[in-house]
Short mmCIF file of C-alpha atoms and ligand atoms in Angstrom, two decimals:
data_model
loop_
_atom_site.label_atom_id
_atom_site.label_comp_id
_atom_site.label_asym_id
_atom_site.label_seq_id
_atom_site.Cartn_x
_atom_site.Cartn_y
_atom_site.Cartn_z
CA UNK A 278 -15.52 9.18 -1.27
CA UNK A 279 -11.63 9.54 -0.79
CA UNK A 280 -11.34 13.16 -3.09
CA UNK A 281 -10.38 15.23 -0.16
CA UNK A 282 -7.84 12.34 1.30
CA UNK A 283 -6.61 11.80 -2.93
CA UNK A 284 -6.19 15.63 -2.79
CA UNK A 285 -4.20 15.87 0.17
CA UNK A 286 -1.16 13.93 -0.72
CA UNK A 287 -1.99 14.49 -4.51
CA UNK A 288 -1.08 18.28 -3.83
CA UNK A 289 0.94 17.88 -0.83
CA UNK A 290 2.92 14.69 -1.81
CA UNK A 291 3.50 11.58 -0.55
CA UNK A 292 5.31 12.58 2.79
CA UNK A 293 2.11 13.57 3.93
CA UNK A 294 0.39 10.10 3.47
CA UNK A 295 -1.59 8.21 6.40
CA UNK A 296 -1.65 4.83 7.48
CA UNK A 297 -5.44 5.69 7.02
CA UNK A 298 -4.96 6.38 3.36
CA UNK A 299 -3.48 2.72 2.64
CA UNK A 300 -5.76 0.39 1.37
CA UNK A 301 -2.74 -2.69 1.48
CA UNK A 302 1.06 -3.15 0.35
CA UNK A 303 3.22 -5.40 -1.11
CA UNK A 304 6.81 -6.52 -0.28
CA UNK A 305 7.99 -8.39 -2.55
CA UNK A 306 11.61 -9.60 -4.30
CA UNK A 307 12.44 -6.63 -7.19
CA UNK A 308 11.89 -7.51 -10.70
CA UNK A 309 9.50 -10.88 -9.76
CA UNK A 310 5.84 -11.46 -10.37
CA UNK A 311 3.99 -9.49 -7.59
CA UNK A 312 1.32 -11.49 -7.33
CA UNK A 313 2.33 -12.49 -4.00
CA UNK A 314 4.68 -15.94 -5.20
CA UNK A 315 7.74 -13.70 -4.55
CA UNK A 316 6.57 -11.82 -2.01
CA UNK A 317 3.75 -10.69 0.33
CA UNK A 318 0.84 -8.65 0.40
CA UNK A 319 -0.61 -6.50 3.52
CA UNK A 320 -4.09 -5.70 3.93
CA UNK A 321 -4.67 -2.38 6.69
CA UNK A 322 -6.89 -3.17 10.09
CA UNK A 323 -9.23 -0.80 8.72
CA UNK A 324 -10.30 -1.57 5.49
CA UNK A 325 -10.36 -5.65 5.10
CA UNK A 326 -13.96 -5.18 3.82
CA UNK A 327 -12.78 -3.06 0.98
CA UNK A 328 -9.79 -5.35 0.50
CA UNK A 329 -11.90 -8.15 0.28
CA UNK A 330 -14.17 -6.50 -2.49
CA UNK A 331 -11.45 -5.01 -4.41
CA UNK A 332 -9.64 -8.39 -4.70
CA UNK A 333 -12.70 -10.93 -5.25
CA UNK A 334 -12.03 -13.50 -2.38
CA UNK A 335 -11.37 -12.84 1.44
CA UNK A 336 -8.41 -11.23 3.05
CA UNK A 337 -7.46 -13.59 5.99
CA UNK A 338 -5.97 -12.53 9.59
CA UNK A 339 -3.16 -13.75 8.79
CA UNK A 340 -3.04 -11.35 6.02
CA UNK A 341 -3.79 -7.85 7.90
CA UNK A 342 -1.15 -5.62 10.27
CA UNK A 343 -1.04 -2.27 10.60
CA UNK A 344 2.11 -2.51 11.69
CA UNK A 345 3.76 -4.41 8.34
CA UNK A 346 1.08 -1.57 6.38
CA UNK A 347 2.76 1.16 8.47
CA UNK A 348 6.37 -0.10 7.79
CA UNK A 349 6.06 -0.45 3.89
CA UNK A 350 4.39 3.02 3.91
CA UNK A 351 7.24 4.23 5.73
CA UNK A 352 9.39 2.57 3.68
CA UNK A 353 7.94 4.82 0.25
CA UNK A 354 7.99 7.92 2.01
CA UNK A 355 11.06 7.61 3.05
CA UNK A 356 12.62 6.99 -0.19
CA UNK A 357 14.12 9.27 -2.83
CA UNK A 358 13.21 6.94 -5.57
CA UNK A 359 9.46 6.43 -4.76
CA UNK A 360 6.74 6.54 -7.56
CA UNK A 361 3.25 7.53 -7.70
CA UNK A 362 1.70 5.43 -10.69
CA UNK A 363 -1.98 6.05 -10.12
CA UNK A 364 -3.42 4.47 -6.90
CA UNK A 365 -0.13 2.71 -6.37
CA UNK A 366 3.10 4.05 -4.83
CA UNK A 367 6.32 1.99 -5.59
CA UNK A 368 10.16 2.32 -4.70
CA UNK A 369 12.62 -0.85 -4.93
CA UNK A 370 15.63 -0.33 -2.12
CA UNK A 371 17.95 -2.82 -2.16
CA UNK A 372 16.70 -5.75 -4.11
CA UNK A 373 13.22 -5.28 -2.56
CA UNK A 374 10.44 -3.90 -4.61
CA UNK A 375 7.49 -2.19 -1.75
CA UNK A 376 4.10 -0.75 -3.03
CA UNK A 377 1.37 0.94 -1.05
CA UNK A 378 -1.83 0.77 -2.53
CA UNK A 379 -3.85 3.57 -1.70
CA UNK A 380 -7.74 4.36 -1.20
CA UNK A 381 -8.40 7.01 -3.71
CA UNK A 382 -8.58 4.62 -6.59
CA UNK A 383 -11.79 3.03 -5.39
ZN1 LIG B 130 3.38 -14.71 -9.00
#
């Protein structure tokens, strides 16, 4: 479903990732659990159906903005450090740890 959008950034890299491409991300305190005690997680506008699938129970309003999604993906791409591991991207600046989670992994 997501092999041409996977390829994209895959080949191109992850400056060239979409808000579109960003299933949900994290901001959370570096070097914590990341299961959300220590920090939060982001679901996009666009896919809270898939985010409630992926993770097993549903993703509340409270719990979607494009705008936090769009900042944290910023964030990455923006950063010298970032690191693709899989579907996730990471990069810790300061003593905050951000990861966008993308689509293709589905
Ligand atoms: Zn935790």
């Amino acid at each position: 479903m997501n092999a041409i959008t996977s390829t994209r950034w895959q080949t191109y890299g992850i400056s060239t990732l979409k808000v579109e491409d960003v299933l949900s991300v994290y901001s959370g305190i570096d070097g914590k659990c990341c299961c959300g005690c220590s920090g939060k997680h982001t679901y996009n506008p666009m896919y809270v159906d898939e985010g409630t699938k992926k993770r097993g129970y549903p993703v509340k309003e409270s719990e979607v903005s494009k705008r936090v999604v769009s900042m944290v993906l910023n964030k990455v791409k923006g950063s010298m450090q970032a690191e693709v591991d899989g579907d996730m991207v990471t990069t810790v600046i300061g003593r905050r740890l951000y990861i966008v989670y993308l689509r293709s992994s589905n």
